[in-house]
Coordinates of N, CA, C and O in Angstrom, one line a residue:
X285 N 106.8 194.0 -10.7 CA 107.9 193.7 -11.6 C 109.1 193.2 -10.7 O 109.5 194.0 -9.9
X286 N 109.5 192.0 -10.8 CA 110.6 191.5 -10.0 C 111.9 191.6 -10.7 O 113.0 191.5 -10.2
X287 N 111.8 191.9 -12.0 CA 113.0 192.1 -12.8 C 112.7 193.2 -13.8 O 111.6 193.4 -14.2
X288 N 113.8 193.9 -14.3 CA 113.6 194.9 -15.3 C 113.2 194.3 -16.6 O 113.3 193.1 -16.8
X289 N 112.7 195.2 -17.5 CA 112.3 194.7 -18.8 C 113.2 195.6 -19.8 O 113.8 196.5 -19.4
X290 N 113.2 195.1 -21.0 CA 113.9 195.9 -22.0 C 112.9 196.7 -22.8 O 111.7 196.3 -22.9
X291 N 113.4 197.8 -23.4 CA 112.5 198.7 -24.2 C 113.3 199.1 -25.4 O 114.5 199.4 -25.3
X292 N 112.7 199.2 -26.6 CA 113.4 199.6 -27.8 C 113.6 201.2 -27.7 O 112.8 201.9 -27.0
X293 N 114.5 201.7 -28.5 CA 114.7 203.1 -28.5 C 113.5 203.8 -29.1 O 113.1 204.9 -28.6
X294 N 112.8 203.2 -30.0 CA 111.6 203.8 -30.6 C 110.5 203.9 -29.6 O 109.8 205.0 -29.5
X295 N 110.3 202.9 -28.8 CA 109.2 202.9 -27.8 C 109.6 203.9 -26.7 O 108.8 204.7 -26.2
X296 N 110.9 203.9 -26.3 CA 111.3 204.8 -25.3 C 111.1 206.3 -25.8 O 110.7 207.1 -25.0
X297 N 111.5 206.5 -27.0 CA 111.3 207.9 -27.6 C 109.9 208.4 -27.5 O 109.6 209.5 -27.0
X298 N 108.9 207.5 -27.9 CA 107.5 207.9 -27.9 C 107.1 208.1 -26.4 O 106.4 209.1 -26.1
X299 N 107.4 207.3 -25.5 CA 107.0 207.4 -24.1 C 107.6 208.7 -23.5 O 107.0 209.3 -22.7
X300 N 108.9 209.0 -23.8 CA 109.5 210.2 -23.3 C 108.8 211.4 -23.8 O 108.6 212.4 -23.1
X301 N 108.4 211.4 -25.1 CA 107.7 212.5 -25.7 C 106.4 212.7 -25.0 O 105.9 213.9 -24.9
X302 N 105.8 211.7 -24.6 CA 104.5 211.7 -23.9 C 104.6 212.1 -22.4 O 103.6 212.3 -21.7
X303 N 105.9 212.2 -21.9 CA 106.1 212.5 -20.5 C 105.8 211.3 -19.6 O 105.5 211.5 -18.4
X304 N 105.8 210.1 -20.2 CA 105.4 208.9 -19.5 C 106.5 208.3 -18.6 O 106.2 207.2 -18.0
X305 N 107.7 208.8 -18.6 CA 108.8 208.1 -17.9 C 109.9 209.1 -17.6 O 110.0 210.2 -18.2
X306 N 110.8 208.6 -16.8 CA 112.1 209.3 -16.5 C 113.2 208.5 -17.1 O 113.3 207.3 -16.9
X307 N 114.1 209.2 -17.8 CA 115.2 208.6 -18.4 C 116.5 208.9 -17.6 O 116.7 210.1 -17.3
X308 N 117.2 207.9 -17.2 CA 118.5 208.1 -16.5 C 119.6 207.6 -17.4 O 119.5 206.5 -18.0
X309 N 120.7 208.3 -17.5 CA 121.9 208.0 -18.3 C 123.0 207.7 -17.3 O 123.4 208.5 -16.5
X310 N 123.5 206.5 -17.4 CA 124.6 206.0 -16.4 C 126.0 206.1 -17.0 O 126.9 205.6 -16.3
X311 N 126.1 206.6 -18.2 CA 127.5 206.7 -18.8 C 128.4 207.7 -18.0 O 127.9 208.5 -17.2
X312 N 129.7 207.7 -18.2 CA 130.6 208.6 -17.5 C 130.3 210.0 -17.9 O 129.7 210.3 -18.9
X313 N 130.8 211.0 -17.1 CA 130.5 212.4 -17.3 C 131.0 212.9 -18.7 O 130.2 213.6 -19.3
X314 N 132.1 212.5 -19.1 CA 132.6 213.0 -20.4 C 131.7 212.6 -21.5 O 131.4 213.3 -22.5
X315 N 131.3 211.3 -21.5 CA 130.4 210.8 -22.5 C 129.1 211.5 -22.5 O 128.5 211.9 -23.5
X316 N 128.5 211.7 -21.3 CA 127.3 212.4 -21.1 C 127.3 213.8 -21.7 O 126.5 214.3 -22.4
X317 N 128.4 214.5 -21.4 CA 128.6 215.9 -21.8 C 128.8 216.0 -23.3 O 128.3 217.0 -23.9
X318 N 129.4 215.0 -23.9 CA 129.6 215.0 -25.4 C 128.3 214.8 -26.1 O 128.2 215.1 -27.3
X319 N 127.3 214.2 -25.5 CA 126.0 214.0 -26.1 C 125.1 213.1 -25.3 O 125.5 212.1 -24.7
X320 N 123.9 213.6 -25.1 CA 122.9 212.8 -24.3 C 121.5 213.2 -24.8 O 121.3 214.2 -25.5
X321 N 120.5 212.4 -24.4 CA 119.1 212.7 -24.6 C 118.8 213.9 -23.7 O 119.1 213.9 -22.5
X322 N 118.1 215.0 -24.3 CA 117.9 216.2 -23.5 C 117.1 215.9 -22.2 O 117.4 216.6 -21.2
X323 N 116.2 215.0 -22.2 CA 115.4 214.7 -21.0 C 116.2 213.9 -19.9 O 115.7 213.7 -18.8
X324 N 117.3 213.4 -20.3 CA 118.1 212.5 -19.4 C 118.6 213.1 -18.1 O 119.1 214.2 -18.2
X325 N 118.5 212.4 -17.1 CA 119.2 212.7 -15.8 C 120.5 211.9 -15.8 O 120.5 210.7 -16.0
X326 N 121.6 212.6 -15.6 CA 122.9 211.9 -15.5 C 122.9 211.3 -14.1 O 123.1 212.0 -13.1
X327 N 122.7 210.0 -14.0 CA 122.7 209.3 -12.7 C 124.1 208.7 -12.4 O 124.6 208.0 -13.2
X328 N 124.6 209.1 -11.2 CA 125.9 208.7 -10.8 C 125.8 208.2 -9.3 O 124.7 208.4 -8.7
X329 N 126.9 207.7 -8.8 CA 126.9 207.3 -7.4 C 126.6 208.5 -6.5 O 126.0 208.3 -5.5
X330 N 127.0 209.7 -6.9 CA 126.9 210.8 -6.1 C 125.4 211.3 -6.0 O 125.0 211.8 -4.9
X331 N 124.6 211.1 -7.0 CA 123.2 211.6 -6.9 C 122.2 210.4 -6.9 O 121.0 210.7 -6.9
X332 N 122.6 209.2 -6.8 CA 121.7 208.1 -6.8 C 120.7 208.1 -5.6 O 119.5 207.9 -5.8
X333 N 121.2 208.3 -4.4 CA 120.3 208.3 -3.3 C 119.2 209.4 -3.4 O 118.1 209.2 -3.1
X334 N 119.7 210.6 -3.8 CA 118.7 211.7 -4.0 C 117.7 211.3 -5.0 O 116.5 211.6 -4.9
X335 N 118.1 210.8 -6.1 CA 117.2 210.4 -7.2 C 116.1 209.4 -6.6 O 114.9 209.5 -6.9
X336 N 116.6 208.4 -5.9 CA 115.7 207.4 -5.4 C 114.7 208.0 -4.4 O 113.6 207.5 -4.3
X337 N 115.1 208.9 -3.6 CA 114.2 209.6 -2.6 C 113.2 210.4 -3.3 O 112.1 210.6 -2.8
X338 N 113.6 211.0 -4.5 CA 112.7 212.0 -5.1 C 111.8 211.3 -6.2 O 110.9 212.0 -6.7
X339 N 112.0 210.1 -6.5 CA 111.2 209.4 -7.6 C 110.2 208.4 -7.0 O 110.6 207.6 -6.1
X340 N 109.0 208.5 -7.4 CA 108.0 207.6 -7.0 C 108.3 206.1 -7.4 O 108.8 205.9 -8.5
X341 N 108.0 205.2 -6.5 CA 108.4 203.8 -6.8 C 107.6 203.2 -8.0 O 108.1 202.3 -8.7
X342 N 106.4 203.8 -8.3 CA 105.6 203.2 -9.4 C 105.8 204.0 -10.7 O 105.2 203.7 -11.7
X343 N 106.7 205.0 -10.7 CA 107.0 205.8 -11.9 C 107.9 205.1 -12.8 O 109.0 204.6 -12.4
X344 N 107.6 205.0 -14.1 CA 108.5 204.3 -15.1 C 109.9 204.9 -15.2 O 110.0 206.2 -15.3
X345 N 110.9 204.1 -15.1 CA 112.3 204.6 -15.3 C 113.0 203.8 -16.4 O 112.9 202.6 -16.5
X346 N 113.6 204.6 -17.3 CA 114.3 204.0 -18.4 C 115.8 204.3 -18.1 O 116.2 205.4 -17.8
X347 N 116.6 203.2 -18.2 CA 118.0 203.3 -18.0 C 118.8 203.2 -19.3 O 118.6 202.2 -20.0
X348 N 119.7 204.1 -19.5 CA 120.5 204.1 -20.7 C 122.0 204.1 -20.4 O 122.4 204.8 -19.4
X349 N 122.7 203.3 -21.1 CA 124.2 203.2 -21.0 C 124.7 203.4 -22.4 O 124.1 204.0 -23.3
X350 N 125.9 202.9 -22.7 CA 126.5 203.0 -24.0 C 125.8 202.1 -25.0 O 125.4 202.6 -26.1
X351 N 125.7 200.8 -24.7 CA 125.2 199.9 -25.7 C 124.1 199.0 -25.2 O 123.7 198.1 -25.9
X352 N 123.6 199.3 -24.1 CA 122.4 198.5 -23.5 C 122.8 197.3 -22.7 O 122.0 196.5 -22.4
X353 N 124.1 197.3 -22.3 CA 124.5 196.1 -21.5 C 124.6 196.5 -20.0 O 124.0 195.9 -19.1
X354 N 125.4 197.6 -19.7 CA 125.6 198.0 -18.3 C 124.3 198.5 -17.7 O 124.0 198.4 -16.5
X355 N 123.4 199.0 -18.5 CA 122.1 199.5 -18.0 C 121.2 198.3 -17.4 O 120.4 198.6 -16.6
X356 N 121.5 197.1 -17.9 CA 120.8 196.0 -17.3 C 121.0 195.8 -15.8 O 120.1 195.6 -15.0
X357 N 122.3 195.9 -15.4 CA 122.6 195.8 -14.0 C 122.1 196.9 -13.2 O 121.6 196.7 -12.1
X358 N 122.2 198.1 -13.8 CA 121.6 199.3 -13.1 C 120.1 199.2 -12.9 O 119.5 199.5 -11.9
X359 N 119.5 198.7 -14.0 CA 118.0 198.6 -13.9 C 117.6 197.5 -12.9 O 116.7 197.8 -12.1
X360 N 118.3 196.4 -12.8 CA 118.0 195.4 -11.8 C 118.2 195.9 -10.4 O 117.5 195.6 -9.5
X361 N 119.3 196.7 -10.2 CA 119.5 197.4 -8.9 C 118.3 198.2 -8.5 O 117.9 198.1 -7.4
X362 N 117.8 199.0 -9.4 CA 116.6 199.8 -9.1 C 115.4 199.0 -8.8 O 114.6 199.4 -7.9
X363 N 115.2 197.9 -9.5 CA 114.1 197.0 -9.1 C 114.3 196.5 -7.7 O 113.3 196.4 -6.9
X364 N 115.5 196.1 -7.3 CA 115.8 195.6 -6.0 C 115.5 196.7 -4.9 O 115.3 196.4 -3.8
X365 N 115.6 197.9 -5.3 CA 115.4 199.0 -4.4 C 113.9 199.3 -4.3 O 113.5 200.2 -3.5
X366 N 113.0 198.6 -5.0 CA 111.6 198.8 -4.9 C 110.9 199.5 -6.0 O 109.7 199.6 -6.0
X367 N 111.6 199.9 -7.0 CA 111.0 200.5 -8.2 C 110.3 199.5 -9.0 O 110.8 198.4 -9.2
X368 N 109.1 199.8 -9.4 CA 108.2 198.8 -10.0 C 108.2 198.7 -11.5 O 107.9 197.7 -12.1
X369 N 108.6 199.8 -12.2 CA 108.6 199.8 -13.7 C 110.0 200.3 -14.2 O 110.2 201.5 -14.4
X370 N 110.9 199.4 -14.3 CA 112.3 199.8 -14.7 C 112.6 199.1 -16.0 O 112.4 197.9 -16.2
X371 N 113.2 199.8 -17.0 CA 113.4 199.3 -18.3 C 114.9 199.7 -18.7 O 115.3 200.8 -18.5
X372 N 115.5 198.7 -19.3 CA 116.9 199.0 -19.9 C 116.6 199.2 -21.4 O 115.9 198.5 -22.1
X373 N 117.2 200.3 -21.9 CA 117.0 200.7 -23.3 C 117.9 199.8 -24.2 O 119.2 199.9 -24.1
X374 N 117.3 199.1 -25.1 CA 118.1 198.2 -26.0 C 119.0 199.0 -26.9 O 118.6 200.0 -27.5
X375 N 120.3 198.6 -26.9 CA 121.2 199.3 -27.8 C 121.8 200.6 -27.2 O 122.8 201.2 -27.7
X376 N 121.3 201.0 -26.1 CA 121.8 202.2 -25.4 C 121.9 203.5 -26.2 O 121.2 203.7 -27.2
X377 N 122.8 204.3 -25.8 CA 122.9 205.7 -26.4 C 123.4 205.5 -27.9 O 122.9 206.3 -28.7
X378 N 124.2 204.6 -28.2 CA 124.6 204.4 -29.5 C 123.5 204.1 -30.5 O 123.4 204.7 -31.6
X379 N 122.5 203.3 -30.0 CA 121.3 203.1 -30.8 C 120.4 204.3 -30.9 O 119.9 204.6 -32.0
X380 N 120.3 205.0 -29.8 CA 119.5 206.3 -29.8 C 120.1 207.2 -30.8 O 119.4 207.9 -31.6
X381 N 121.4 207.4 -30.8 CA 122.1 208.3 -31.7 C 121.9 208.0 -33.2 O 121.7 208.8 -34.0
X382 N 121.9 206.7 -33.5 CA 121.6 206.2 -34.9 C 120.2 206.5 -35.3 O 119.9 206.9 -36.4
X383 N 119.2 206.3 -34.4 CA 117.8 206.5 -34.7 C 117.3 208.0 -34.6 O 116.4 208.4 -35.3
X384 N 117.8 208.7 -33.6 CA 117.4 210.0 -33.3 C 118.5 211.0 -33.2 O 118.6 211.7 -32.1
X385 N 119.3 211.2 -34.2 CA 120.5 212.1 -34.0 C 120.0 213.6 -33.8 O 120.7 214.4 -33.2
X386 N 118.8 213.9 -34.3 CA 118.3 215.2 -34.1 C 117.8 215.5 -32.6 O 117.5 216.6 -32.3
X387 N 117.7 214.4 -31.9 CA 117.2 214.5 -30.5 C 118.4 214.2 -29.5 O 118.3 213.3 -28.7
X388 N 119.5 214.9 -29.7 CA 120.6 214.7 -28.8 C 121.1 216.1 -28.4 O 121.1 217.0 -29.2
X389 N 121.5 216.3 -27.1 CA 122.0 217.6 -26.6 C 123.5 217.4 -26.2 O 123.9 216.3 -25.9
X390 N 124.2 218.5 -26.2 CA 125.5 218.5 -25.6 C 125.6 219.4 -24.4 O 124.9 220.4 -24.4
X391 N 126.4 219.1 -23.5 CA 126.4 219.9 -22.2 C 127.1 221.2 -22.4 O 127.4 221.8 -23.2

């Protein structure tokens, strides 16, 4: 994969339930704490290097932001770092919240 792909919230939900991927949330701390997908890792500049060192390059990574726009740049960055299966979640957290309000946690 030379470029990230997009994935719908419904497909991401199914794959996360199957344990088939790692979800990273790149929103700011206050937004993450007010609500996030329980399986999500809050990915920041502070923990990015550790995440990259601990994650296999061929393991699927789903990137979530607010609306599915900022996640594209983050996903492409991860692809450039050598990750082979990187996906930007279409519609971001806002879409997730509309589709799966029962599957949201607060910090």
